[in-house]
Amino acid sequence: MYFKETLLFKTEGRSHFRIPSVITTNKGTVLAFCNDRRDTVADNANEVALMLASKKVDGEWSEPRVLLGRESWNFTIGGAVYDDVANRAICFFNRSPITLYEFGNYTEEELEALKRSAAGMARMAGLPSGKFLLCSEDDGDSWQEEPMIVQEIRYPNEEGNEVIVLPNSHGGAHGIRLRHGNHAGRLLCPSRFTTRRYQTMKALQTCGFNNAVYSDDHGKTWVTTAPVQAGTGEGALIERGDGSILYNSRAYFQDGKRYLAVSRDGGATYGEFTTDSYLREEERMGCNASFLRVEREDLGKDADLLPEGADSVTVFVNPRSNTRERLTACVSFDSGETWAHEKLLWSGKCAYSSLAHSTVDKRFYLLYEKGADTNPYEQGISMLEFDLAWLLEK
């Protein structure tokens, strides 16, 4: 039985850490990403750096380092994904010299002026804005920046008019490589989009959509998928043993429920919409969560801990309460159809998390925003390392 916790990204000075994402490599290296929001933890921070801490198998955690940063610029993290065929780690990010507040009540004139200002600043700096990939083929020792070549889609807004939308990869849940069926080898990553600007949670119920992006060429180009149901935003997905994709979404209906959708074409389209009657979260605005399925063959000796006939273990982690506290892992042995066990991981304030499993040391790695008495982000971002025996211990 194994358990260890390390506060990897500690809030201090100008640094306020948010938006974790973690992946593991073929060699057992763990790569933990997040954002350093300078001078404030708020979403509209005026300076944001992309950070990394890493650990080789059986080694110690590195000191956090800045992968990308520039004074008064934003390097906003998206999700991360690992291609175990190409041995390629990918972290999505957006780069911009200005910050647009998510719920900002901007006029069209103000938006156009901000966009012109950002374009001018980018030209002066010789640093283009937009969506990019940060890639490593040596277990995170070195990184190369690449443009994110992604297909835009047209989708009808509430007035029935088609608008051009681009997917926005978000931190938290990592992407996966599909292993079953006709789409084996595909990289599939959660993303989201909106059909208009919004100022309220209620507006997000009709203009916000989760979706995904996928790549069949090891991340060189990306295809935008059809949306999941309206009112969702920030989700996580798993591939089940039959090759279907189960998408588990944060939603903005203020009902404390997690929203589910299924894809049977490799993540290209979604249907079979429902909610999970067991999982729950805060009613105010929901929360980003972790969702991971590990197949029996990847568990090594820990596979003996699975019930007879179970082909995998699936773990869902979020603050299991009506506020952002009580970080809890819920465990399923049938790919999230039912839930057999739950374990409290942290009783205090908490928020976003990201979960990975290493096939080398057979451990789970949970990177999460750890709070204290005042707020869910007060301490920083912490890493839990544990094996299946510890997780299933009652």
Short mmCIF file of C-alpha atoms in Angstrom, two decimals:
data_model
loop_
_atom_site.label_atom_id
_atom_site.label_comp_id
_atom_site.label_asym_id
_atom_site.label_seq_id
_atom_site.Cartn_x
_atom_site.Cartn_y
_atom_site.Cartn_z
CA MET A 1 0.00 0.00 0.00
CA TYR A 2 1.42 3.39 -0.99
CA PHE A 3 0.46 7.02 -0.34
CA LYS A 4 2.39 10.29 -0.46
CA GLU A 5 1.48 13.97 -0.76
CA THR A 6 3.69 16.84 -1.96
CA LEU A 7 2.71 20.50 -2.22
CA LEU A 8 4.32 21.01 -5.64
CA PHE A 9 3.26 24.58 -6.41
CA LYS A 10 3.12 26.63 -3.22
CA THR A 11 1.30 29.96 -3.16
CA GLU A 12 3.76 32.66 -2.12
CA GLY A 13 4.90 36.10 -3.20
CA ARG A 14 3.42 37.02 -6.58
CA SER A 15 2.59 33.41 -7.45
CA HIS A 16 -0.95 32.04 -7.30
CA PHE A 17 -1.26 28.61 -8.91
CA ARG A 18 -4.33 27.29 -10.70
CA ILE A 19 -5.55 24.88 -13.41
CA PRO A 20 -3.64 21.59 -12.95
CA SER A 21 -3.04 18.99 -15.66
CA VAL A 22 -0.95 15.82 -15.26
CA ILE A 23 0.24 13.07 -17.62
CA THR A 24 2.67 10.14 -17.35
CA THR A 25 5.07 8.76 -19.98
CA ASN A 26 6.22 5.33 -21.16
CA LYS A 27 9.29 5.62 -18.93
CA GLY A 28 7.24 6.47 -15.85
CA THR A 29 8.05 10.19 -15.84
CA VAL A 30 5.25 12.31 -14.38
CA LEU A 31 4.68 15.76 -15.91
CA ALA A 32 2.63 18.18 -13.79
CA PHE A 33 1.50 21.42 -15.46
CA CYS A 34 -0.36 24.45 -14.15
CA ASN A 35 -0.66 28.23 -14.47
CA ASP A 36 1.08 30.78 -12.27
CA ARG A 37 -1.24 33.77 -12.04
CA ARG A 38 0.88 36.67 -10.92
CA ASP A 39 -0.43 38.93 -8.11
CA THR A 40 -3.96 37.45 -8.07
CA VAL A 41 -5.70 34.09 -8.22
CA ALA A 42 -8.54 35.60 -10.28
CA ASP A 43 -9.38 34.46 -13.81
CA ASN A 44 -8.65 37.93 -15.17
CA ALA A 45 -5.01 38.02 -14.04
CA ASN A 46 -2.93 40.32 -16.23
CA GLU A 47 0.12 38.05 -16.26
CA VAL A 48 0.05 34.25 -16.44
CA ALA A 49 2.96 31.82 -16.86
CA LEU A 50 2.85 28.15 -17.85
CA MET A 51 4.61 26.01 -15.23
CA LEU A 52 6.00 22.47 -15.00
CA ALA A 53 7.22 20.16 -12.24
CA SER A 54 8.37 16.65 -13.13
CA LYS A 55 9.50 13.40 -11.54
CA LYS A 56 11.39 10.47 -13.03
CA VAL A 57 10.35 7.01 -11.91
CA ASP A 58 11.54 6.41 -8.31
CA GLY A 59 13.01 9.91 -8.30
CA GLU A 60 12.21 13.18 -6.54
CA TRP A 61 10.08 16.03 -7.78
CA SER A 62 11.91 18.81 -9.60
CA GLU A 63 11.57 22.40 -8.55
CA PRO A 64 8.75 24.07 -10.49
CA ARG A 65 10.00 25.92 -13.55
CA VAL A 66 8.53 28.37 -16.01
CA LEU A 67 8.03 26.76 -19.39
CA LEU A 68 6.57 29.89 -20.96
CA GLY A 69 6.23 33.37 -19.52
CA ARG A 70 6.64 37.03 -20.35
CA GLU A 71 5.95 40.17 -18.37
CA SER A 72 2.31 41.30 -18.77
CA TRP A 73 1.47 38.41 -21.14
CA ASN A 74 -0.85 35.44 -20.68
CA PHE A 75 0.21 31.86 -21.40
CA THR A 76 -3.03 30.14 -20.45
CA ILE A 77 -2.91 26.37 -20.04
CA GLY A 78 -5.15 23.99 -21.92
CA GLY A 79 -5.21 20.24 -21.34
CA ALA A 80 -2.25 17.88 -21.71
CA VAL A 81 -2.10 14.57 -23.55
CA TYR A 82 0.53 11.87 -24.01
CA ASP A 83 0.94 9.88 -27.22
CA ASP A 84 2.52 6.64 -26.04
CA VAL A 85 3.12 5.46 -29.61
CA ALA A 86 5.16 8.52 -30.66
CA ASN A 87 6.48 9.09 -27.10
CA ARG A 88 5.19 12.65 -27.41
CA ALA A 89 3.94 14.83 -24.55
CA ILE A 90 1.69 17.70 -25.61
CA CYS A 91 0.38 20.63 -23.58
CA PHE A 92 -2.14 22.97 -25.22
CA PHE A 93 -1.90 26.67 -24.42
CA ASN A 94 -3.26 30.05 -25.50
CA ARG A 95 -1.00 33.10 -25.75
CA SER A 96 -2.18 36.69 -25.61
CA PRO A 97 -0.85 40.10 -24.49
CA ILE A 98 -4.23 41.03 -22.99
CA THR A 99 -6.79 39.43 -20.72
CA LEU A 100 -10.48 39.32 -21.59
CA TYR A 101 -12.51 38.59 -18.48
CA GLU A 102 -14.81 35.61 -19.07
CA PHE A 103 -17.89 37.42 -17.76
CA GLY A 104 -16.83 40.87 -18.96
CA ASN A 105 -19.66 43.09 -20.16
CA TYR A 106 -17.82 44.49 -23.18
CA THR A 107 -19.47 46.43 -25.98
CA GLU A 108 -18.66 45.46 -29.56
CA GLU A 109 -16.62 48.65 -29.88
CA GLU A 110 -14.61 47.82 -26.75
CA LEU A 111 -13.95 44.29 -27.99
CA GLU A 112 -12.73 45.50 -31.35
CA ALA A 113 -10.46 48.08 -29.68
CA LEU A 114 -8.98 45.41 -27.39
CA LYS A 115 -8.38 43.08 -30.31
CA ARG A 116 -6.60 45.82 -32.27
CA SER A 117 -4.50 46.65 -29.22
CA ALA A 118 -3.56 42.98 -28.73
CA ALA A 119 -2.61 42.61 -32.39
CA GLY A 120 -0.39 45.68 -32.19
CA MET A 121 1.33 44.46 -29.02
CA ALA A 122 1.92 41.05 -30.58
CA ARG A 123 3.49 42.61 -33.69
CA MET A 124 5.77 44.80 -31.58
CA ALA A 125 6.87 41.83 -29.48
CA GLY A 126 7.30 39.56 -32.51
CA LEU A 127 5.23 37.02 -30.62
CA PRO A 128 2.02 35.81 -32.28
CA SER A 129 -1.19 35.37 -30.29
CA GLY A 130 -3.46 32.37 -30.58
CA LYS A 131 -3.62 28.64 -29.87
CA PHE A 132 -0.41 26.60 -29.66
CA LEU A 133 1.08 23.29 -28.58
CA LEU A 134 4.11 22.77 -26.39
CA CYS A 135 5.64 19.38 -27.26
CA SER A 136 8.36 17.13 -25.84
CA GLU A 137 9.76 13.84 -27.11
CA ASP A 138 12.34 13.38 -24.32
CA ASP A 139 10.13 13.04 -21.23
CA GLY A 140 9.91 16.76 -20.60
CA ASP A 141 13.62 17.60 -20.66
CA SER A 142 13.14 19.91 -23.64
CA TRP A 143 10.11 21.49 -25.27
CA GLN A 144 9.26 22.84 -28.72
CA GLU A 145 6.43 25.20 -29.58
CA GLU A 146 4.13 24.38 -32.50
CA PRO A 147 1.04 26.13 -33.82
CA MET A 148 -2.24 24.34 -33.12
CA ILE A 149 -3.58 23.54 -36.57
CA VAL A 150 -7.26 23.01 -35.88
CA GLN A 151 -10.36 22.90 -38.02
CA GLU A 152 -12.99 25.54 -37.26
CA ILE A 153 -16.66 24.62 -37.40
CA ARG A 154 -19.89 26.47 -38.07
CA TYR A 155 -22.61 26.08 -35.46
CA PRO A 156 -26.00 27.79 -35.10
CA ASN A 157 -26.39 30.34 -32.31
CA GLU A 158 -29.62 30.99 -30.40
CA GLU A 159 -30.98 33.08 -33.28
CA GLY A 160 -30.41 30.24 -35.72
CA ASN A 161 -27.53 31.99 -37.47
CA GLU A 162 -24.36 30.00 -38.11
CA VAL A 163 -21.27 31.34 -36.37
CA ILE A 164 -17.67 30.24 -36.77
CA VAL A 165 -16.36 28.69 -33.57
CA LEU A 166 -12.97 27.36 -32.55
CA PRO A 167 -12.55 24.84 -29.72
CA ASN A 168 -10.77 25.93 -26.56
CA SER A 169 -8.80 23.23 -24.77
CA HIS A 170 -9.01 23.65 -21.00
CA GLY A 171 -6.87 22.57 -18.08
CA GLY A 172 -7.78 19.83 -15.66
CA ALA A 173 -8.76 16.70 -17.52
CA HIS A 174 -6.06 15.35 -19.81
CA GLY A 175 -6.62 13.83 -23.24
CA ILE A 176 -6.41 10.13 -24.04
CA ARG A 177 -5.16 7.87 -26.82
CA LEU A 178 -7.88 5.50 -28.02
CA ARG A 179 -7.04 1.80 -27.85
CA HIS A 180 -10.09 -0.02 -29.24
CA GLY A 181 -12.05 -0.28 -32.45
CA ASN A 182 -11.66 1.51 -35.77
CA HIS A 183 -10.22 4.66 -34.19
CA ALA A 184 -7.41 3.07 -32.17
CA GLY A 185 -4.43 5.40 -32.00
CA ARG A 186 -6.49 8.60 -32.11
CA LEU A 187 -5.66 11.35 -29.63
CA LEU A 188 -8.90 12.72 -28.14
CA CYS A 189 -8.93 15.76 -25.87
CA PRO A 190 -11.77 17.59 -24.08
CA SER A 191 -12.49 21.14 -25.21
CA ARG A 192 -15.37 23.63 -25.25
CA PHE A 193 -16.77 26.60 -27.16
CA THR A 194 -19.43 29.28 -26.92
CA THR A 195 -21.62 30.71 -29.67
CA ARG A 196 -21.56 34.25 -28.22
CA ARG A 197 -20.16 36.29 -25.38
CA TYR A 198 -21.95 35.97 -22.05
CA GLN A 199 -22.18 37.77 -18.74
CA THR A 200 -24.20 35.35 -16.60
CA MET A 201 -24.39 31.67 -15.66
CA LYS A 202 -27.88 31.55 -17.11
CA ALA A 203 -26.55 32.64 -20.50
CA LEU A 204 -24.09 29.74 -20.45
CA GLN A 205 -27.00 27.33 -20.25
CA THR A 206 -27.76 28.01 -23.91
CA CYS A 207 -24.54 29.28 -25.48
CA GLY A 208 -21.89 27.05 -23.82
CA PHE A 209 -20.98 23.59 -25.17
CA ASN A 210 -18.41 20.98 -24.34
CA ASN A 211 -16.90 19.16 -27.28
CA ALA A 212 -13.52 17.64 -28.13
CA VAL A 213 -10.65 17.80 -30.59
CA TYR A 214 -8.96 14.75 -32.06
CA SER A 215 -5.85 14.00 -34.05
CA ASP A 216 -5.06 10.97 -36.17
CA ASP A 217 -1.53 12.15 -37.03
CA HIS A 218 0.10 12.32 -33.57
CA GLY A 219 -0.97 15.90 -32.91
CA LYS A 220 0.18 17.56 -36.13
CA THR A 221 -3.41 18.54 -37.07
CA TRP A 222 -6.65 18.52 -35.11
CA VAL A 223 -10.32 18.04 -35.98
CA THR A 224 -13.11 19.77 -34.04
CA THR A 225 -15.91 17.42 -32.99
CA ALA A 226 -19.62 18.00 -32.72
CA PRO A 227 -20.78 19.44 -29.40
CA VAL A 228 -21.97 17.69 -26.31
CA GLN A 229 -25.27 19.00 -24.88
CA ALA A 230 -25.82 22.73 -24.35
CA GLY A 231 -25.07 24.18 -20.93
CA THR A 232 -21.89 22.16 -20.39
CA GLY A 233 -18.42 23.56 -19.93
CA GLU A 234 -15.21 21.80 -18.88
CA GLY A 235 -15.48 18.04 -19.02
CA ALA A 236 -13.50 14.83 -18.88
CA LEU A 237 -13.74 11.69 -20.94
CA ILE A 238 -12.79 8.02 -20.90
CA GLU A 239 -12.73 5.24 -23.47
CA ARG A 240 -14.64 2.14 -22.42
CA GLY A 241 -13.72 -1.42 -23.31
CA ASP A 242 -16.14 -1.53 -26.24
CA GLY A 243 -14.51 1.56 -27.79
CA SER A 244 -17.30 3.96 -26.85
CA ILE A 245 -16.44 7.31 -25.25
CA LEU A 246 -18.13 8.46 -22.04
CA TYR A 247 -18.01 12.24 -21.60
CA ASN A 248 -18.61 13.52 -18.05
CA SER A 249 -19.34 17.26 -17.93
CA ARG A 250 -19.50 20.13 -15.56
CA ALA A 251 -22.73 21.99 -16.33
CA TYR A 252 -24.26 25.37 -15.57
CA PHE A 253 -27.82 24.42 -14.63
CA GLN A 254 -27.15 24.95 -10.92
CA ASP A 255 -28.63 21.58 -10.00
CA GLY A 256 -25.53 19.89 -8.53
CA LYS A 257 -25.48 17.19 -11.24
CA ARG A 258 -22.84 15.86 -13.61
CA TYR A 259 -23.99 15.54 -17.22
CA LEU A 260 -23.11 12.51 -19.35
CA ALA A 261 -22.89 11.88 -23.10
CA VAL A 262 -21.71 8.94 -25.19
CA SER A 263 -19.84 8.76 -28.50
CA ARG A 264 -19.74 5.61 -30.61
CA ASP A 265 -17.65 7.01 -33.48
CA GLY A 266 -14.33 7.73 -31.82
CA GLY A 267 -15.45 11.00 -30.21
CA ALA A 268 -16.67 12.71 -33.39
CA THR A 269 -20.34 12.99 -32.33
CA TYR A 270 -22.22 12.62 -29.03
CA GLY A 271 -25.65 11.50 -27.87
CA GLU A 272 -27.38 9.38 -25.21
CA PHE A 273 -27.50 12.43 -22.95
CA THR A 274 -28.27 11.87 -19.28
CA THR A 275 -27.12 12.80 -15.78
CA ASP A 276 -25.38 10.72 -13.12
CA SER A 277 -27.61 10.11 -10.09
CA TYR A 278 -24.66 9.31 -7.80
CA LEU A 279 -22.06 11.96 -8.56
CA ARG A 280 -22.72 15.44 -7.26
CA GLU A 281 -21.07 18.82 -6.90
CA GLU A 282 -21.75 22.40 -5.91
CA GLU A 283 -24.97 23.94 -7.24
CA ARG A 284 -23.60 27.45 -7.60
CA MET A 285 -21.53 26.86 -10.75
CA GLY A 286 -20.22 23.29 -10.73
CA CYS A 287 -16.52 22.45 -10.84
CA ASN A 288 -13.89 20.94 -13.09
CA ALA A 289 -13.28 17.27 -12.23
CA SER A 290 -11.01 14.27 -12.97
CA PHE A 291 -12.15 11.13 -14.80
CA LEU A 292 -9.86 8.18 -15.54
CA ARG A 293 -10.26 4.56 -16.62
CA VAL A 294 -7.37 2.11 -16.19
CA GLU A 295 -7.60 -1.28 -17.89
CA ARG A 296 -6.90 -4.48 -15.99
CA GLU A 297 -3.76 -5.24 -18.03
CA ASP A 298 -2.22 -1.90 -16.99
CA LEU A 299 -2.62 -2.52 -13.26
CA GLY A 300 -0.03 -5.27 -12.89
CA LYS A 301 -0.42 -7.17 -9.62
CA ASP A 302 -3.02 -4.62 -8.52
CA ALA A 303 -5.41 -6.24 -10.99
CA ASP A 304 -5.96 -8.90 -8.31
CA LEU A 305 -7.82 -6.22 -6.33
CA LEU A 306 -10.53 -5.90 -8.98
CA PRO A 307 -13.79 -7.82 -8.60
CA GLU A 308 -14.11 -10.96 -10.67
CA GLY A 309 -15.08 -10.11 -14.23
CA ALA A 310 -14.11 -6.43 -14.02
CA ASP A 311 -12.03 -5.32 -17.01
CA SER A 312 -10.92 -2.02 -15.47
CA VAL A 313 -11.15 0.49 -12.66
CA THR A 314 -12.63 3.95 -13.26
CA VAL A 315 -12.03 6.85 -10.89
CA PHE A 316 -13.89 10.16 -10.73
CA VAL A 317 -12.57 12.94 -8.45
CA ASN A 318 -14.17 16.27 -7.51
CA PRO A 319 -15.21 18.29 -4.45
CA ARG A 320 -18.12 16.08 -3.37
CA SER A 321 -20.18 18.73 -1.60
CA ASN A 322 -22.36 21.74 -2.22
CA THR A 323 -19.28 23.91 -1.81
CA ARG A 324 -15.75 23.49 -3.07
CA GLU A 325 -14.51 21.21 -0.32
CA ARG A 326 -14.17 17.48 0.51
CA LEU A 327 -12.14 16.23 -2.44
CA THR A 328 -13.41 12.69 -2.99
CA ALA A 329 -12.57 9.79 -5.29
CA CYS A 330 -15.52 7.70 -6.50
CA VAL A 331 -14.59 4.26 -7.86
CA SER A 332 -16.37 2.18 -10.49
CA PHE A 333 -15.66 -1.31 -11.80
CA ASP A 334 -17.99 -1.03 -14.81
CA SER A 335 -16.63 2.05 -16.59
CA GLY A 336 -18.73 4.58 -14.72
CA GLU A 337 -22.12 2.88 -15.06
CA THR A 338 -22.34 2.40 -11.27
CA TRP A 339 -20.18 3.44 -8.32
CA ALA A 340 -18.93 0.88 -5.81
CA HIS A 341 -16.66 2.83 -3.46
CA GLU A 342 -15.66 6.33 -2.46
CA LYS A 343 -12.71 7.70 -0.52
CA LEU A 344 -12.16 11.13 0.98
CA LEU A 345 -8.83 12.53 -0.21
CA TRP A 346 -8.86 15.98 1.41
CA SER A 347 -11.51 17.30 3.80
CA GLY A 348 -10.78 21.00 3.35
CA LYS A 349 -11.36 23.53 0.61
CA CYS A 350 -10.39 22.41 -2.89
CA ALA A 351 -11.32 22.84 -6.53
CA TYR A 352 -9.93 21.56 -9.87
CA SER A 353 -8.02 18.30 -10.18
CA SER A 354 -6.29 16.15 -12.80
CA LEU A 355 -5.69 12.40 -12.52
CA ALA A 356 -3.25 10.09 -14.30
CA HIS A 357 -1.95 6.54 -13.82
CA SER A 358 1.54 5.25 -14.51
CA THR A 359 1.88 1.80 -16.06
CA VAL A 360 5.49 1.74 -14.85
CA ASP A 361 5.11 2.11 -11.07
CA LYS A 362 1.35 1.29 -11.06
CA ARG A 363 0.53 4.46 -9.11
CA PHE A 364 -2.15 7.08 -9.50
CA TYR A 365 -1.10 10.73 -9.61
CA LEU A 366 -3.70 13.32 -8.60
CA LEU A 367 -2.77 16.99 -9.03
CA TYR A 368 -5.31 19.23 -7.28
CA GLU A 369 -5.96 22.77 -6.12
CA LYS A 370 -5.62 22.73 -2.34
CA GLY A 371 -7.21 25.37 -0.16
CA ALA A 372 -7.44 26.18 3.51
CA ASP A 373 -9.98 28.01 5.63
CA THR A 374 -10.38 31.01 3.34
CA ASN A 375 -10.63 29.73 -0.23
CA PRO A 376 -10.12 26.61 -2.41
CA TYR A 377 -6.80 27.82 -3.84
CA GLU A 378 -5.08 29.20 -0.74
CA GLN A 379 -2.21 26.70 -0.38
CA GLY A 380 -1.48 26.13 -4.07
CA ILE A 381 -1.47 22.90 -6.09
CA SER A 382 -0.65 19.60 -4.43
CA MET A 383 0.18 16.12 -5.74
CA LEU A 384 -1.24 12.92 -4.26
CA GLU A 385 0.50 9.66 -5.18
CA PHE A 386 -1.21 6.39 -4.28
CA ASP A 387 -1.76 2.84 -5.44
CA LEU A 388 -5.00 0.95 -5.95
CA ALA A 389 -4.73 -0.81 -2.59
CA TRP A 390 -4.69 2.55 -0.77
CA LEU A 391 -7.55 3.89 -2.88
CA LEU A 392 -9.77 0.86 -2.13
CA GLU A 393 -8.92 0.74 1.58
CA LYS A 394 -11.96 1.52 3.72
#
